[in-house]
Amino acid sequence: MKLNINNLSKSYQEKEVLKDITISFEEGKIYGLVGRNGAGKTTFFNCLNEDIKIDFGMINLEDELGNHPLTYNDIGYVTSIPIVPEFLTGKEFLTFYLDINKDKIKDRKEIEEYFSLVKLTKEDQDVLLKDYSTGMKNKMQMLINIISNPKVLLLDEPLTSLDILVQEDMKKLLKTIKQDHIIILSTHILELAIDLCDEIIVLNNKKMEKIEKSNLNTKKYKDKIINMLKDDKNVE
Amino acid sequence: MWNSLKYSLEIELIYIMNSFIYSLRKLPIFRDLFTNDIYKNTISKKIIGFFGIVFWYLRNLFLKFLYFYIIYYVSIKAFQNTSKDTFIHIYFFLTIIGIYTHNYLINPNKKKYFSLILMNIDATSYLRANLIGNQIKILLENSILLFVFSYLLKVSYPITILLIIFSFFARLIGEAGLILFYKKYHYMWYSNSKYYVLIVGTCLLLTLLPTINIYLNHRILLIGTILSGILGTLSFLYLFQIKDYKMMMKEIFHMTNPMNTKNNNEYLKQAMIEVREKDKKIDSKKLQGKVGYDYLNTIFYERHKEILIRSAKRYSLILIGIYGLVIYFICNHLYIKTIKDVLNIHILYLPLLMYFINRGSIMTQAMFYNCDHALLRYNFYRESDALLGLFKKRLFMIIKVNLLPAIVIGIGNILVYYFMNRLDLIIINILLIFFLTIFFSVHYLVMYYLLQPYNKNMEMKSIPYLFVSFITYFISFIIPQTGLSFYPLTILVVLFTILYLIISLYLIHKLAPSTFKMH
């Protein structure tokens, strides 16, 4: 499975954010998207998720159905600030979600099993989501997004607000599910990107570039990325 | 202090200018005309901003004028022989309601947040400057409008001056009273719905006294003005020495997060998002056999039952009171001629009445704040079949809530017809009320799905939505002026509602997946 982006451009009135981007993402890999504030990472995700219209370009998914335009049905999108329907309990939200997506979910498991996947206890399940901590909401959002098995999983700063232990749980979870997904994760924490991701992509000067690690050690790889981001001509 | 006034005014003016430009740019014709450069301090910004400020001020002045005009209109139309006394009476008691319901010093809004927290303007000076600035504005506007309407009604100058003084000091009492109350109980007095109904209800009943020929005595007005003068002066002195204004506002901002909405009455929104403790537990029988969107909608309704039907209940109670009064008049042979006259035209006013009692906009607001705001972030929620399914469930829910006051109006009218021997109107009455309830319920839900007027910060910033709302109001308002006969009107409403419902279902299925999303 492959996600192919060809000549993608997006502007907000006279401000060009993404310019003629051509890039491919493959199944089984976690991609780390790094860029300076305002570089266009969230815009890129919003373009893929059809939240905003693109100005030009093609976004296609190559899978068992052939090469077809990517639609929001193929995507799971985890936003940086977890937003969940606060009037439902965790269990009610999951029950509702499983009902709605019953045709899409293969090997449906028991509700308890799903909760144990993100380590939410039995007591937590019957609490209103409004009374969940940010970390718990984040886990819930992540769970909902991976259950229906979307082909492409977009994660916008997913681990920033989590405590260290939850972060580790989430990293393990992502590594487990990456085999069947294309995962793109945006982050400002370079260490996290290097530690978790199989490939790093820098978004700078409206362009995207994969940074090859080749024979570099972690320190040199990190410096290479920072130098790319520092490059003055890359900043508007 | 004057510097604080100057800074806060500057912030307010820049805010109005930029908001006006921002709203204009949302319209397709202006989108391409104004680029991002418009926000730079250019001449075109100043010109557009000037119009924005003029528009904003005229709108506020117009609303104030409308307030006076409605009192004037009611006084001259309903109480032709005593219109002067009625005007004084209604204005006096509505001003007392205003003490309780209006305030400018501690209502949390973005402009205050910018000034006090972001710009760190000295809070005590800010409070004093705003107090003086607002009081001068109230004094000038009230004086001009009161003199105009008093002149039209031939109210004597001393009485007009008493009313001006009374309203000037009344506002000070309201401001000081609310702050004292807030300091003691840590919430705004008007956000307690029981007190609200009790106080506003009592004052409204007092306002209605002219209907039984009781008017405010000039001596009471004089005593009221003297009292308000004394209490108002004490209030002014109290407000002028407040030192912990910033702490108080910080606490209020913390609770209400003014940056998340432009609605000034934040406490209402807080209450709207709140799930009450007693509603957390849902009787499992109610969820039995329900799946998917039916399951979601049932939980939504059960957890927000109070919020969703609260205002419908209030309206129903007020309507029961009004119908009770009318039936009391009929039984005692009072105002029979007026009631007969009203019966000859009242059917034409039903669309306007149903427009006002419709709770569709509040319910869609609750849907957005409490449910869709979160679920629209998930892609499964945007599929057309799902949207249509949920739309239908919600439509039934809105109709169910709107039927509560509609049934009160229906039964109230039938009782009046019975006592006035106008049983010929019953069928038209039932048909119109039923179909108008359905129409307005569908209409607000369709507008919500097709124009989704809220943004990510839960602010309503959609000019098309406001425009359609205005057109709806305008058509409801204009129907009585058309002089249509009752039967054609009924047939028109029935046919239009059926057609509108069919078209709406089609449009929701086709368009909502692309229109019903986060902006």
CSV table of N, CA, C and O in Angstrom, one decimal, chain B residues 420-476:
chain,number,residue,atom,x,y,z
B,420,MET,N,-65.4,32.7,23.2
B,420,MET,CA,-65.8,33.8,22.4
B,420,MET,C,-66.7,33.4,21.2
B,420,MET,O,-67.0,34.1,20.3
B,421,ASN,N,-67.0,32.1,21.2
B,421,ASN,CA,-67.9,31.6,20.2
B,421,ASN,C,-67.4,31.7,18.8
B,421,ASN,O,-68.1,32.1,17.9
B,422,ARG,N,-66.1,31.3,18.6
B,422,ARG,CA,-65.5,31.4,17.3
B,422,ARG,C,-65.0,30.0,17.0
B,422,ARG,O,-63.8,29.8,16.5
B,423,LEU,N,-65.8,29.0,17.1
B,423,LEU,CA,-65.3,27.6,16.9
B,423,LEU,C,-64.9,27.3,15.5
B,423,LEU,O,-64.2,26.4,15.2
B,424,ASP,N,-65.3,28.2,14.5
B,424,ASP,CA,-65.0,28.1,13.1
B,424,ASP,C,-63.5,28.1,12.9
B,424,ASP,O,-62.9,27.7,11.9
B,425,LEU,N,-62.7,28.7,13.9
B,425,LEU,CA,-61.3,28.9,13.7
B,425,LEU,C,-60.4,27.7,14.1
B,425,LEU,O,-59.2,27.6,13.9
B,426,ILE,N,-61.1,26.7,14.8
B,426,ILE,CA,-60.4,25.6,15.4
B,426,ILE,C,-59.5,24.8,14.4
B,426,ILE,O,-58.3,24.6,14.7
B,427,ILE,N,-60.0,24.4,13.3
B,427,ILE,CA,-59.3,23.6,12.4
B,427,ILE,C,-58.1,24.3,11.8
B,427,ILE,O,-56.9,23.8,11.8
B,428,ILE,N,-58.3,25.6,11.4
B,428,ILE,CA,-57.2,26.4,10.9
B,428,ILE,C,-56.1,26.5,12.0
B,428,ILE,O,-54.9,26.4,11.7
B,429,ASN,N,-56.5,26.8,13.2
B,429,ASN,CA,-55.6,26.9,14.3
B,429,ASN,C,-54.7,25.7,14.5
B,429,ASN,O,-53.5,25.8,14.6
B,430,ILE,N,-55.4,24.5,14.5
B,430,ILE,CA,-54.6,23.3,14.8
B,430,ILE,C,-53.7,23.0,13.6
B,430,ILE,O,-52.5,22.8,13.8
B,431,LEU,N,-54.2,23.1,12.4
B,431,LEU,CA,-53.3,22.9,11.2
B,431,LEU,C,-52.1,23.8,11.2
B,431,LEU,O,-51.0,23.4,11.0
B,432,LEU,N,-52.4,25.1,11.4
B,432,LEU,CA,-51.3,26.1,11.3
B,432,LEU,C,-50.2,25.9,12.4
B,432,LEU,O,-49.0,25.9,12.1
B,433,ILE,N,-50.7,25.7,13.6
B,433,ILE,CA,-49.8,25.5,14.7
B,433,ILE,C,-48.9,24.3,14.5
B,433,ILE,O,-47.7,24.3,14.6
B,434,PHE,N,-49.5,23.2,14.1
B,434,PHE,CA,-48.8,21.9,13.9
B,434,PHE,C,-47.8,22.1,12.7
B,434,PHE,O,-46.6,21.8,12.9
B,435,PHE,N,-48.2,22.6,11.6
B,435,PHE,CA,-47.3,22.7,10.5
B,435,PHE,C,-46.2,23.8,10.7
B,435,PHE,O,-45.1,23.6,10.2
B,436,LEU,N,-46.6,24.9,11.3
B,436,LEU,CA,-45.5,25.9,11.6
B,436,LEU,C,-44.5,25.3,12.6
B,436,LEU,O,-43.3,25.6,12.5
B,437,THR,N,-44.9,24.5,13.5
B,437,THR,CA,-44.0,23.9,14.5
B,437,THR,C,-43.0,23.0,13.7
B,437,THR,O,-41.8,23.1,13.9
B,438,ILE,N,-43.6,22.2,12.7
B,438,ILE,CA,-42.7,21.4,11.9
B,438,ILE,C,-41.8,22.2,11.1
B,438,ILE,O,-40.6,22.0,11.0
B,439,PHE,N,-42.4,23.3,10.4
B,439,PHE,CA,-41.5,24.1,9.5
B,439,PHE,C,-40.3,24.7,10.3
B,439,PHE,O,-39.2,24.6,9.8
B,440,PHE,N,-40.6,25.4,11.4
B,440,PHE,CA,-39.5,26.0,12.1
B,440,PHE,C,-38.5,25.0,12.6
B,440,PHE,O,-37.3,25.3,12.7
B,441,SER,N,-39.0,23.9,13.1
B,441,SER,CA,-38.1,22.8,13.6
B,441,SER,C,-37.1,22.4,12.4
B,441,SER,O,-35.9,22.3,12.6
B,442,VAL,N,-37.7,22.1,11.2
B,442,VAL,CA,-36.9,21.7,10.1
B,442,VAL,C,-36.0,22.8,9.7
B,442,VAL,O,-34.8,22.6,9.5
B,443,HIS,N,-36.5,24.0,9.6
B,443,HIS,CA,-35.7,25.1,9.1
B,443,HIS,C,-34.4,25.3,9.9
B,443,HIS,O,-33.4,25.5,9.3
B,444,TYR,N,-34.5,25.4,11.2
B,444,TYR,CA,-33.3,25.6,12.0
B,444,TYR,C,-32.3,24.5,11.9
B,444,TYR,O,-31.1,24.7,11.9
B,445,LEU,N,-32.8,23.3,11.8
B,445,LEU,CA,-31.9,22.1,11.7
B,445,LEU,C,-31.3,22.1,10.3
B,445,LEU,O,-30.1,21.8,10.2
B,446,VAL,N,-32.0,22.4,9.3
B,446,VAL,CA,-31.5,22.5,7.9
B,446,VAL,C,-30.4,23.6,7.8
B,446,VAL,O,-29.3,23.4,7.3
B,447,MET,N,-30.7,24.7,8.4
B,447,MET,CA,-29.7,25.8,8.4
B,447,MET,C,-28.4,25.4,9.1
B,447,MET,O,-27.3,25.7,8.6
B,448,TYR,N,-28.6,24.7,10.2
B,448,TYR,CA,-27.5,24.2,11.0
B,448,TYR,C,-26.6,23.2,10.2
B,448,TYR,O,-25.4,23.3,10.1
B,449,TYR,N,-27.3,22.3,9.5
B,449,TYR,CA,-26.5,21.3,8.7
B,449,TYR,C,-25.9,21.9,7.4
B,449,TYR,O,-24.8,21.5,7.0
B,450,LEU,N,-26.6,22.8,6.8
B,450,LEU,CA,-26.1,23.3,5.5
B,450,LEU,C,-25.2,24.5,5.6
B,450,LEU,O,-24.4,24.7,4.7
B,451,LEU,N,-25.4,25.2,6.7
B,451,LEU,CA,-24.6,26.5,6.8
B,451,LEU,C,-23.6,26.4,8.0
B,451,LEU,O,-22.9,27.3,8.3
B,452,GLN,N,-23.6,25.3,8.7
B,452,GLN,CA,-22.8,25.1,9.9
B,452,GLN,C,-22.1,26.3,10.4
B,452,GLN,O,-21.0,26.6,9.9
B,453,PRO,N,-22.8,27.1,11.2
B,453,PRO,CA,-22.3,28.5,11.4
B,453,PRO,C,-21.2,28.7,12.5
B,453,PRO,O,-20.7,29.8,12.7
B,454,TYR,N,-20.8,27.6,13.1
B,454,TYR,CA,-19.8,27.7,14.2
B,454,TYR,C,-18.3,27.4,13.7
B,454,TYR,O,-18.2,26.6,12.8
B,455,ASN,N,-17.4,28.0,14.4
B,455,ASN,CA,-16.0,27.6,14.0
B,455,ASN,C,-15.4,26.8,15.2
B,455,ASN,O,-16.1,26.4,16.1
B,456,LYS,N,-14.1,26.5,15.0
B,456,LYS,CA,-13.5,25.5,16.0
B,456,LYS,C,-13.6,26.1,17.4
B,456,LYS,O,-13.5,25.3,18.4
B,457,ASN,N,-13.6,27.4,17.6
B,457,ASN,CA,-13.6,28.0,18.9
B,457,ASN,C,-15.0,28.2,19.4
B,457,ASN,O,-15.3,28.9,20.4
B,458,MET,N,-16.0,27.5,18.8
B,458,MET,CA,-17.4,27.6,19.2
B,458,MET,C,-18.0,29.0,19.0
B,458,MET,O,-18.9,29.4,19.7
B,459,GLU,N,-17.4,29.8,18.1
B,459,GLU,CA,-18.0,31.1,17.9
B,459,GLU,C,-18.9,31.0,16.6
B,459,GLU,O,-18.5,30.3,15.7
B,460,MET,N,-20.0,31.8,16.7
B,460,MET,CA,-20.8,31.8,15.5
B,460,MET,C,-20.4,33.0,14.6
B,460,MET,O,-20.6,34.1,15.0
B,461,LYS,N,-19.8,32.7,13.5
B,461,LYS,CA,-19.3,33.7,12.6
B,461,LYS,C,-19.8,33.6,11.2
B,461,LYS,O,-19.0,33.7,10.3
B,462,SER,N,-21.0,33.2,11.0
B,462,SER,CA,-21.5,33.0,9.6
B,462,SER,C,-22.5,34.1,9.2
B,462,SER,O,-23.6,34.1,9.7
B,463,ILE,N,-22.0,34.9,8.3
B,463,ILE,CA,-23.0,35.9,7.8
B,463,ILE,C,-24.1,35.3,7.0
B,463,ILE,O,-25.3,35.7,7.2
B,464,PRO,N,-23.9,34.2,6.2
B,464,PRO,CA,-25.1,33.6,5.5
B,464,PRO,C,-26.1,33.1,6.5
B,464,PRO,O,-27.3,33.3,6.3
B,465,TYR,N,-25.7,32.5,7.6
B,465,TYR,CA,-26.6,32.0,8.6
B,465,TYR,C,-27.4,33.2,9.2
B,465,TYR,O,-28.6,33.1,9.4
B,466,LEU,N,-26.7,34.3,9.6
B,466,LEU,CA,-27.4,35.4,10.2
B,466,LEU,C,-28.4,36.0,9.1
B,466,LEU,O,-29.5,36.4,9.5
B,467,PHE,N,-28.0,36.0,7.9
B,467,PHE,CA,-28.8,36.6,6.8
B,467,PHE,C,-30.1,35.7,6.7
B,467,PHE,O,-31.2,36.3,6.7
B,468,VAL,N,-29.9,34.4,6.6
B,468,VAL,CA,-31.1,33.5,6.5
B,468,VAL,C,-32.0,33.7,7.7
B,468,VAL,O,-33.2,33.7,7.6
B,469,SER,N,-31.4,33.8,8.9
B,469,SER,CA,-32.2,34.0,10.1
B,469,SER,C,-33.0,35.2,10.0
B,469,SER,O,-34.2,35.3,10.3
B,470,PHE,N,-32.4,36.3,9.5
B,470,PHE,CA,-33.1,37.6,9.4
B,470,PHE,C,-34.2,37.5,8.4
B,470,PHE,O,-35.3,38.0,8.6
B,471,ILE,N,-33.9,36.8,7.2
B,471,ILE,CA,-35.0,36.7,6.2
B,471,ILE,C,-36.2,35.9,6.8
B,471,ILE,O,-37.3,36.3,6.6
B,472,THR,N,-35.9,34.9,7.6
B,472,THR,CA,-37.0,34.1,8.2
B,472,THR,C,-37.8,35.0,9.1
B,472,THR,O,-39.0,35.0,9.0
B,473,TYR,N,-37.1,35.8,9.9
B,473,TYR,CA,-37.8,36.7,10.8
B,473,TYR,C,-38.7,37.7,9.9
B,473,TYR,O,-39.8,38.0,10.2
B,474,PHE,N,-38.0,38.2,8.9
B,474,PHE,CA,-38.6,39.3,8.1
B,474,PHE,C,-39.9,38.7,7.4
B,474,PHE,O,-41.0,39.4,7.5
B,475,ILE,N,-39.9,37.5,6.9
B,475,ILE,CA,-41.1,36.9,6.3
B,475,ILE,C,-42.2,36.7,7.3
B,475,ILE,O,-43.3,37.1,7.1
B,476,SER,N,-41.8,36.2,8.5
B,476,SER,CA,-42.8,36.0,9.5
B,476,SER,C,-43.4,37.3,9.9
B,476,SER,O,-44.6,37.4,10.2
